[in-house]
XYZ file of C-alpha atoms in Angstrom:
342
model
C -0.496 -15.240 -25.952
C -2.703 -13.283 -28.349
C -0.136 -10.876 -29.764
C 1.896 -11.955 -32.738
C 5.216 -10.550 -34.018
C 5.032 -7.870 -36.682
C 6.562 -8.374 -40.123
C 7.321 -4.893 -41.355
C 8.467 -3.833 -44.838
C 12.185 -3.152 -44.987
C 11.566 0.578 -45.471
C 9.088 0.862 -42.583
C 10.108 3.140 -39.674
C 11.174 1.309 -36.536
C 8.366 0.986 -33.999
C 8.169 -0.294 -30.456
C 5.024 -2.331 -29.986
C 3.554 -5.628 -28.909
C 5.068 -5.768 -25.436
C 3.367 -6.387 -22.094
C 3.989 -4.185 -19.071
C 3.282 -4.388 -15.346
C 3.095 -1.222 -13.265
C 3.309 -1.865 -9.525
C 1.825 1.033 -7.549
C 1.931 2.011 -3.902
C 0.592 5.008 -1.998
C 3.437 7.485 -2.120
C 6.111 9.310 -0.197
C 7.826 12.702 -0.148
C 11.133 12.954 -2.004
C 13.009 13.908 1.168
C 12.328 14.056 4.933
C 12.169 17.842 4.873
C 9.258 20.293 5.288
C 9.250 21.456 1.640
C 8.976 18.027 -0.012
C 6.583 16.847 2.693
C 4.368 19.883 2.089
C 4.219 19.138 -1.663
C 3.396 15.506 -0.972
C 0.659 16.326 1.549
C -0.824 18.960 -0.762
C -1.274 16.367 -3.513
C -2.452 13.634 -1.172
C -4.941 15.705 0.812
C -6.315 17.417 -2.300
C -7.505 14.100 -3.723
C -11.309 14.081 -3.598
C -11.198 10.325 -2.997
C -9.132 10.858 0.163
C -10.911 13.879 1.606
C -14.540 14.003 0.521
C -15.289 17.414 1.985
C -16.280 19.895 -0.787
C -13.144 21.781 -1.916
C -14.722 25.173 -1.214
C -14.788 24.217 2.478
C -11.702 21.994 2.624
C -9.068 23.883 0.635
C -8.942 26.944 2.940
C -8.379 24.599 5.897
C -5.762 22.616 3.996
C -3.882 25.619 2.602
C -4.347 27.933 5.547
C -3.760 25.589 8.478
C -2.678 22.022 7.738
C 0.027 22.730 5.167
C 1.474 25.417 7.430
C 1.678 23.226 10.535
C 1.838 19.529 9.667
C 4.836 19.340 7.249
C 7.472 20.082 9.897
C 6.060 17.484 12.279
C 5.698 14.902 9.506
C 9.200 15.645 8.220
C 10.592 14.820 11.653
C 8.676 11.537 11.650
C 9.992 10.665 8.177
C 13.546 11.452 9.294
C 13.208 8.722 11.941
C 12.748 6.014 9.297
C 14.600 7.397 6.255
C 17.414 5.206 4.936
C 20.593 5.865 2.962
C 18.697 4.680 -0.133
C 15.721 6.961 0.556
C 12.144 6.454 1.672
C 11.559 2.869 2.893
C 8.290 2.633 0.951
C 9.914 3.713 -2.305
C 12.956 1.485 -1.821
C 10.865 -1.601 -1.009
C 8.410 -0.993 -3.867
C 11.313 -0.609 -6.301
C 12.879 -3.816 -4.996
C 9.554 -5.634 -5.363
C 9.349 -4.484 -8.987
C 12.914 -5.588 -9.684
C 12.207 -8.989 -8.153
C 9.097 -9.352 -10.318
C 11.088 -8.426 -13.415
C 13.458 -11.283 -12.652
C 10.614 -13.694 -11.874
C 8.484 -12.865 -14.926
C 11.390 -12.714 -17.359
C 12.061 -10.758 -20.518
C 8.555 -11.278 -21.905
C 7.222 -8.631 -19.507
C 8.454 -5.156 -18.593
C 7.943 -4.397 -14.891
C 8.009 -0.853 -13.540
C 6.788 0.886 -10.386
C 5.128 4.149 -9.437
C 3.610 6.073 -6.554
C 0.063 7.420 -6.512
C 1.308 10.589 -4.821
C 4.807 11.892 -5.413
C 7.378 10.366 -7.726
C 7.708 8.397 -9.894
C 4.199 9.243 -11.015
C 1.713 6.817 -12.532
C 1.298 8.933 -15.659
C 5.033 9.190 -16.317
C 5.566 5.456 -15.949
C 2.593 4.544 -18.156
C 4.029 6.813 -20.825
C 7.480 5.258 -20.407
C 6.085 1.741 -20.731
C 4.203 2.686 -23.888
C 7.290 4.314 -25.400
C 9.097 1.039 -24.732
C 6.426 -0.779 -26.753
C 3.989 -1.947 -24.077
C 0.537 -1.985 -25.660
C -0.898 -3.997 -22.767
C -0.332 -2.929 -19.183
C -1.350 -4.590 -15.930
C -1.893 -1.891 -13.322
C -1.108 -3.477 -9.963
C -2.103 -1.384 -6.915
C -0.604 -3.201 -3.928
C -3.634 -2.712 -1.692
C -5.010 -6.081 -0.538
C -8.222 -4.509 0.783
C -10.189 -2.341 -1.653
C -11.023 1.263 -0.827
C -12.117 4.183 -2.928
C -9.258 6.142 -1.343
C -6.615 3.624 -2.448
C -7.331 1.245 -5.338
C -9.909 3.501 -6.985
C -7.727 6.578 -6.946
C -4.896 4.650 -8.617
C -7.280 3.737 -11.440
C -8.454 7.367 -11.579
C -4.887 8.595 -12.006
C -4.129 6.067 -14.727
C -7.303 7.125 -16.547
C -6.270 10.776 -16.267
C -3.109 9.912 -18.193
C -4.857 7.728 -20.769
C -7.309 10.570 -21.385
C -4.432 12.653 -22.801
C -3.045 9.927 -25.078
C -4.055 9.417 -28.684
C -2.694 5.858 -28.642
C -3.779 4.172 -25.424
C -2.551 0.924 -23.988
C -5.031 -1.799 -23.090
C -5.293 -1.797 -19.316
C -6.035 -4.458 -16.709
C -6.178 -3.823 -12.964
C -5.097 -6.196 -10.211
C -8.233 -6.704 -8.094
C -8.227 -6.625 -4.285
C -6.833 -9.836 -2.827
C -7.901 -9.555 0.813
C -9.187 -13.137 0.958
C -7.002 -14.738 -1.694
C -5.515 -17.997 -0.338
C -2.094 -17.002 -1.715
C -2.168 -13.769 0.292
C -3.437 -15.360 3.505
C -0.871 -18.162 3.264
C 1.954 -15.682 2.609
C 0.950 -13.595 5.626
C 0.594 -16.658 7.825
C 3.951 -18.094 6.776
C 5.861 -14.853 7.186
C 4.237 -13.761 10.453
C 4.717 -17.218 11.988
C 8.358 -17.082 10.947
C 8.781 -13.741 12.691
C 6.893 -14.855 15.792
C 9.094 -17.933 16.081
C 12.140 -15.659 16.081
C 11.040 -13.523 19.026
C 12.710 -13.851 22.408
C 9.344 -13.752 24.198
C 5.903 -15.347 23.908
C 3.313 -12.652 23.139
C -0.073 -12.717 24.809
C -1.902 -10.655 22.205
C -1.395 -9.812 18.540
C -2.898 -6.673 17.070
C -3.714 -6.741 13.375
C -3.617 -3.034 12.575
C -5.121 -1.754 9.333
C -5.015 1.816 8.069
C -8.058 3.704 9.265
C -10.798 5.242 7.155
C -13.626 7.590 8.141
C -16.701 5.726 9.364
C -18.651 7.570 6.673
C -16.898 5.588 3.931
C -18.365 2.365 5.304
C -21.834 3.891 5.499
C -21.558 5.026 1.872
C -20.772 1.497 0.679
C -16.978 1.250 0.650
C -16.084 -2.451 1.266
C -12.780 -1.665 2.982
C -13.912 -2.367 6.557
C -15.416 -5.715 5.533
C -12.283 -6.660 3.610
C -10.078 -5.889 6.624
C -12.255 -7.894 8.971
C -12.305 -10.863 6.600
C -8.525 -10.801 6.203
C -8.159 -10.809 9.990
C -10.575 -13.730 10.448
C -8.920 -15.843 7.779
C -5.418 -15.036 8.983
C -6.185 -15.959 12.590
C -7.639 -19.290 11.476
C -4.697 -20.188 9.231
C -2.000 -19.124 11.699
C -3.413 -21.644 14.203
C -1.958 -20.178 17.399
C -4.538 -20.996 20.067
C -2.438 -19.448 22.839
C -2.322 -16.084 21.093
C -5.230 -13.649 21.358
C -5.927 -11.616 18.184
C -7.487 -8.162 17.958
C -8.247 -6.127 14.823
C -7.657 -2.367 15.013
C -7.426 0.711 12.773
C -4.636 3.270 12.872
C -3.700 6.742 11.589
C -6.781 8.751 12.476
C -6.813 12.265 11.024
C -9.167 15.168 11.733
C -12.314 15.332 13.843
C -14.568 12.960 11.925
C -15.498 9.579 13.401
C -13.157 6.865 12.101
C -13.334 3.093 12.009
C -12.849 1.571 15.432
C -11.294 0.334 17.598
C -8.323 2.656 17.212
C -4.896 1.023 17.368
C -3.372 3.538 19.800
C -6.352 3.268 22.155
C -6.210 -0.544 22.170
C -2.447 -0.557 22.818
C -2.967 1.544 25.948
C -6.098 -0.369 26.949
C -4.325 -3.740 26.772
C -1.340 -2.547 28.817
C -3.540 -0.997 31.479
C -5.564 -4.213 31.670
C -2.420 -6.193 32.468
C -1.132 -7.393 29.095
C 2.662 -7.504 29.359
C 3.711 -8.959 26.004
C 2.330 -7.663 22.701
C 3.094 -7.971 19.007
C 1.570 -5.902 16.242
C 1.335 -6.602 12.512
C 0.010 -4.510 9.632
C -1.370 -6.984 7.058
C -2.984 -4.260 4.940
C 0.405 -2.744 4.065
C 2.390 -4.452 1.317
C 5.575 -2.622 2.317
C 6.884 -1.014 5.470
C 6.452 2.742 5.547
C 6.035 5.679 7.924
C 2.806 4.245 9.342
C 4.422 0.921 10.265
C 7.997 1.910 11.070
C 7.312 5.089 13.034
C 3.667 5.048 14.083
C 3.476 1.379 15.080
C 7.045 0.327 15.860
C 8.155 3.525 17.616
C 5.069 5.314 18.901
C 3.302 2.027 19.574
C 6.155 0.713 21.673
C 6.291 3.923 23.708
C 2.523 3.846 24.265
C 2.624 0.237 25.406
C 5.572 0.627 27.782
C 4.279 3.908 29.202
C 0.923 2.264 29.959
C 2.527 -0.605 31.850
C 3.510 -3.145 29.191
C 6.828 -4.966 29.138
C 7.647 -6.709 25.836
C 6.604 -5.269 22.461
C 7.453 -6.118 18.856
C 6.231 -4.672 15.562
C 6.463 -7.321 12.842
C 7.595 -6.473 9.323
C 5.253 -6.311 6.340
C 5.645 -8.846 3.542
C 8.093 -6.508 1.768
C 10.542 -8.630 -0.262
C 10.275 -11.727 1.916
C 10.284 -15.049 0.097
C 6.627 -15.584 0.963
C 5.664 -12.089 -0.166
C 7.424 -12.285 -3.519
C 6.063 -15.760 -4.252
C 2.548 -14.480 -3.575
C 3.018 -11.379 -5.725
C 4.339 -13.382 -8.656
C 1.375 -15.747 -8.392
C -1.131 -12.866 -8.405
C 0.539 -11.108 -11.341
C 0.787 -14.255 -13.443
C -2.907 -14.920 -12.863
C -3.893 -11.443 -14.065
C -1.499 -11.628 -17.030
C -3.174 -14.822 -18.242
C -3.678 -14.679 -22.004
C -1.114 -11.931 -22.392
C 1.942 -14.027 -21.605
C 2.911 -17.670 -21.811
C 2.808 -19.144 -18.295
């Protein structure tokens, strides 16, 4: 540990300094499953130049004039299907992950959490950590596979806040961990546990990752390669020769060409081809959210059954499972090396 305690003169003003912070970050969520909060959330999300790379002069009239006047009500209904008494599943799980890491890492580290879009914001939580004396902060975006629209935009937002601060914290960023043995082993352990608990033997397992426009791959974003590598490694480690694996991409938006094959198309294709028993997992999501709980578990089931399937199960993300928390602690401790005593 490179920081040493301060020895201040007796008449020196009290200061908070020398502490280490961890800020766990996930994508974001509206504050309520209602059109107003959803509209505010979508406006922030879809105005991010990392997310939508169309020039604002062309995109903003479409966003403000059409999308934000039509999509919020539909999305609010979808959110209402998964909302809990504690709030948004993504926010609740991310908060619980942070609390678990606080317990695991102990009093030598302050652990907090934030959302890239919505609340609590990255800037507010960085400021709060610094006010509490954290001069060193590990920024931990929980995106296993790197994309400019996910990991990079978290770093952008943190930099926006640091740009306004006279006294800045030293910052580290958790790198993508798509092929990290700890991540692959955690996924394998938890997914095998869930598969063993099913009341049927699936024929096929879809590994569904969030989609990105095809253009991002052509411009050099490594996301597609990271997803494919995760899928290859996971299939090998899970060692289920009787189970057929397929990698797909979900949540297409707009008219542009997206990464393929599309999850919804493959679900229907498999059922129509005679597959009767299917499971689906979302290894690119660190916590269950609208895209896993509503799009995959609800819409996916309906698509599969309507197309002729029989048995369907959507497996949970790592969330706060024992395997998931053990992995997260291992990754954080590695990146905090030199800042804390192991």
